[in-house]
XYZ file of C-alpha atoms in Angstrom:
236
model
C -72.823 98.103 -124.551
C -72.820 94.180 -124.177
C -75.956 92.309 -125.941
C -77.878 90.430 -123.419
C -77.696 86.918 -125.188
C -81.446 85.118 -124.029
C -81.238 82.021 -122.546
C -83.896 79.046 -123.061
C -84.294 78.910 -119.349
C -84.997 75.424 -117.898
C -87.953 74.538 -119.339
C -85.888 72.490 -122.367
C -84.505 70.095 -119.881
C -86.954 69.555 -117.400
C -89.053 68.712 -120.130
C -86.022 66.497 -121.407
C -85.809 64.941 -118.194
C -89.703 63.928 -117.770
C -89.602 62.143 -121.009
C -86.992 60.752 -120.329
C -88.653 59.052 -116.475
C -91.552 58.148 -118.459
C -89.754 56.236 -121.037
C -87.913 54.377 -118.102
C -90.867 53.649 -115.912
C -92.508 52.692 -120.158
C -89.442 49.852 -120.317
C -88.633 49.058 -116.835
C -89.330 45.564 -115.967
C -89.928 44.177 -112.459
C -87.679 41.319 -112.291
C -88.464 38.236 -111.483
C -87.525 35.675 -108.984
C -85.551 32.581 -110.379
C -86.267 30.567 -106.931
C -89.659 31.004 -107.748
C -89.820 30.628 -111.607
C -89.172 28.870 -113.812
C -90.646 25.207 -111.894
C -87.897 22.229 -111.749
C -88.613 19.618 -113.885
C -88.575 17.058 -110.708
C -91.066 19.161 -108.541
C -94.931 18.775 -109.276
C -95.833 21.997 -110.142
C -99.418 24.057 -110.403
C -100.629 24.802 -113.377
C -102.398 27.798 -114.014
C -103.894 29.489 -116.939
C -104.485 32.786 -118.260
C -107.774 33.932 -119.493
C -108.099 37.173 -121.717
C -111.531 38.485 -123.267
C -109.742 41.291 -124.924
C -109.200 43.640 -122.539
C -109.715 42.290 -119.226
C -107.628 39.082 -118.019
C -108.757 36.294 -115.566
C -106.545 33.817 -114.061
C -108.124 29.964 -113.671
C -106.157 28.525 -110.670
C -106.980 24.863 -109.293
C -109.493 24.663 -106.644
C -107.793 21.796 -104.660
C -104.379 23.962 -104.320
C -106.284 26.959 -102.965
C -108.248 24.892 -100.397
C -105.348 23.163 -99.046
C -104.055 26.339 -97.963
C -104.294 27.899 -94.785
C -105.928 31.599 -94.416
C -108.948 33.668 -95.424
C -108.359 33.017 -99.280
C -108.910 29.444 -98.663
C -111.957 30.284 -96.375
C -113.471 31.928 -99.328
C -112.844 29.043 -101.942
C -114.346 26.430 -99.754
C -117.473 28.435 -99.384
C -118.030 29.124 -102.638
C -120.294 26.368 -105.021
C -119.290 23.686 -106.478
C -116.197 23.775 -109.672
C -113.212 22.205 -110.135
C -111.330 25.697 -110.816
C -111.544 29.050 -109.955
C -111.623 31.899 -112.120
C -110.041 34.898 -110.185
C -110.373 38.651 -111.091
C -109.839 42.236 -110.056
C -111.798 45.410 -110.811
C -113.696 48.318 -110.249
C -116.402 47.230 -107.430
C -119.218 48.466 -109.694
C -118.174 48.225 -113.303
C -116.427 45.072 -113.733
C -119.604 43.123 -111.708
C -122.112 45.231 -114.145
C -122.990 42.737 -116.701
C -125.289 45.170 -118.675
C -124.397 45.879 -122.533
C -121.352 48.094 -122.300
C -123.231 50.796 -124.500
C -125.444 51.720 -121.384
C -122.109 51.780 -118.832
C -120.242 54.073 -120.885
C -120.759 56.996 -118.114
C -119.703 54.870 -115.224
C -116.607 53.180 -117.357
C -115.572 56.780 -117.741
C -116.064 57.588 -114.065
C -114.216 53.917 -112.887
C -111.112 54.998 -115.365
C -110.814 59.135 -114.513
C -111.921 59.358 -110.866
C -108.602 58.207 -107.978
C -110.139 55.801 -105.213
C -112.664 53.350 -107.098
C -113.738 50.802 -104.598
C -112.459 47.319 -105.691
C -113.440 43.671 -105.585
C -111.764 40.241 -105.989
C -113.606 37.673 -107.915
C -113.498 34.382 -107.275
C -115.530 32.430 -109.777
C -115.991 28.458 -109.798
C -115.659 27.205 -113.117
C -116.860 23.236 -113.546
C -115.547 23.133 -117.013
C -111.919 22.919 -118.068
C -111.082 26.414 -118.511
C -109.346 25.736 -121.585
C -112.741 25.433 -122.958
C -113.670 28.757 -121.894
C -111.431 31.082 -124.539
C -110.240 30.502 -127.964
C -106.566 28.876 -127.423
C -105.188 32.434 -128.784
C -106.320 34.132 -125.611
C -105.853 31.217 -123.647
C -101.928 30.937 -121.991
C -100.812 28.241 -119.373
C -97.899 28.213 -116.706
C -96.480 25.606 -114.806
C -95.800 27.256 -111.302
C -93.462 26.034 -109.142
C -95.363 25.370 -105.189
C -93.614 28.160 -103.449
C -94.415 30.788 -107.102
C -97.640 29.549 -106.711
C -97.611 30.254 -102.582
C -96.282 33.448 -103.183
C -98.914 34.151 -105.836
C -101.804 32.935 -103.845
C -100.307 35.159 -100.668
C -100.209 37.972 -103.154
C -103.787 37.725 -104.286
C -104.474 37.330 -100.168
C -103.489 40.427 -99.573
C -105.698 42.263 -101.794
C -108.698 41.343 -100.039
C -110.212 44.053 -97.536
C -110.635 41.411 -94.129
C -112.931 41.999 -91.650
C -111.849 40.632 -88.458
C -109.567 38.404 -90.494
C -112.133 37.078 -93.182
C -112.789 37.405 -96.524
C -115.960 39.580 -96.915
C -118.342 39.210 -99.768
C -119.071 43.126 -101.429
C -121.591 41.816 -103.881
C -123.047 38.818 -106.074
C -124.814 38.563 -109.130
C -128.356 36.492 -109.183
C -127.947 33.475 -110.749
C -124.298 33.370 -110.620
C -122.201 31.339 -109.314
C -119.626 34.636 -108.945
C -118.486 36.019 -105.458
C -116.915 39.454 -105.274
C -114.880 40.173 -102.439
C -114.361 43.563 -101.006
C -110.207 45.043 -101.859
C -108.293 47.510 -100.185
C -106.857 48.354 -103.462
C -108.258 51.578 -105.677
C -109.513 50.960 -108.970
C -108.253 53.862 -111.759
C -106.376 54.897 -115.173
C -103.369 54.172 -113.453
C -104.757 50.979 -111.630
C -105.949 48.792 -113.817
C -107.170 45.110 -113.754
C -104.306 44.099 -115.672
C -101.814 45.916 -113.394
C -103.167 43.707 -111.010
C -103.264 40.358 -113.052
C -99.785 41.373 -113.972
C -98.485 41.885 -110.203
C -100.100 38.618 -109.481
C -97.448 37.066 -112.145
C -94.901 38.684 -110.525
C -95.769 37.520 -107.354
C -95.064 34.112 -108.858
C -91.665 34.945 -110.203
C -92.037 36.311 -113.736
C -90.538 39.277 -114.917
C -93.427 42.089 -115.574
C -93.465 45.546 -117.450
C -95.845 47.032 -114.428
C -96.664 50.139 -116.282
C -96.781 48.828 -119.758
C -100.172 46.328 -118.209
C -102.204 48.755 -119.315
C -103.623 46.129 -122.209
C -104.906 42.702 -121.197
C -102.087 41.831 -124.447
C -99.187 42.960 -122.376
C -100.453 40.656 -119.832
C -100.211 37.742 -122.300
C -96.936 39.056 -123.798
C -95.362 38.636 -120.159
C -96.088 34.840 -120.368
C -94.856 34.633 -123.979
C -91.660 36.064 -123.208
C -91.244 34.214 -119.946
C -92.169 31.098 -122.313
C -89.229 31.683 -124.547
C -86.603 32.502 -122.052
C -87.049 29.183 -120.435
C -87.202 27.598 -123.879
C -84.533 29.325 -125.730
C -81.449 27.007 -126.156
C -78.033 27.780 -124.410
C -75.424 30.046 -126.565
């Protein structure tokens, strides 16, 4: 009489093989677009900076090269008051405009992470100081965009916003703030984040990203470090 020898089954390797995505999705790296980044020396450039607060990142983008662009993004800059830059952000439509202590959102952080389909909102925020007066210089990081990284990024941020009839609409502002939130199309969740987004945006520029690794407002500042070095590094 032959002994039935018992198998492991599947479960082993599919297992095996699930790792083995999310490590690659973990590592993989959107690459970047070298006729957008790094800028030529002999063109003008945009510069842009990169704001973090230690979990959430903002990017400070010159006023003037927003408004001289056509489209509803533009639109919504030249409405808003007065500031030579202008602090853009993306987030939960509720949460990230709450400016209550974060002990007393804890319930409706929980629900922005764990619940699919959070409404979202675009900030655009006039800043009339120098933003690199607004963090400490080690959560402060700068870029020199070329004009077509910087078009594409602007074109990118564009088409997050939720248009009605073609414009920019306003979801919300705070009293006594100079703040506008515009109304996304996006959804805000654990595996949406607002520095998936800020990260995208960079991408949009040129820069290589890690999308799923933006989970941490340091990853988003690691992209521009690395970036940084590449275009630094001397020749072999």
């Amino acid at each position: 009489m032959k002994r039935r020898l018992k198998g492991y089954g599947p479960g082993p390797l599919v297992a095996a093989m699930a790792l083995g995505a999310v490590a690659a999705l973990w590592t993989w790296t959107a690459p970047g677009d070298p006729a957008l980044w790094p800028a030529s020396a002999t063109e003008p450039g945009v510069e842009v900076h990169v704001l973090d607060n230690g979990f959430h990142t903002d990017l400070a983008v010159p006023r003037a090269s927003l408004e001289t662009r056509p489209g509803p993004l533009a639109e919504a800059v030249r409405n808003l008051p007065s500031g030579d830059w202008i602090l853009i952000g993306w987030g939960d439509a509720r949460f990230y405009v709450d400016q209550s202590p974060i002990g007393d959102r804890l319930p409706d952080g929980a629900r922005a992470f764990f619940r699919p389909g959070n409404a979202s909102v675009i900030m655009l925020d006039p800043a009339q100081r120098d933003p690199r007066l607004l963090v400490a210089a080690d959560r402060r990081r700068t870029l020199r965009l070329s004009v077509a990284g910087f078009e594409a990024m602007a074109t990118h941020i564009e088409a997050s916003l939720d248009l009605d009839h073609g414009r920019a609409r306003i979801a919300t502002a705070r009293a006594g703030d100079d703040a506008r939130f515009f109304a996304s199309h996006e959804h805000f969740w654990i595996g949406r984040l607002c520095n998936h987004w800020s990260a995208g945006v960079l991408n949009a520029a040129g820069l290589p990203a890690r999308p799923l690794r933006a989970i941490t407002s340091s990853e988003v500042m690691a992209t521009i470090e690395r970036v940084q070095l590449d275009t630094t590094a001397p020749p072999d």
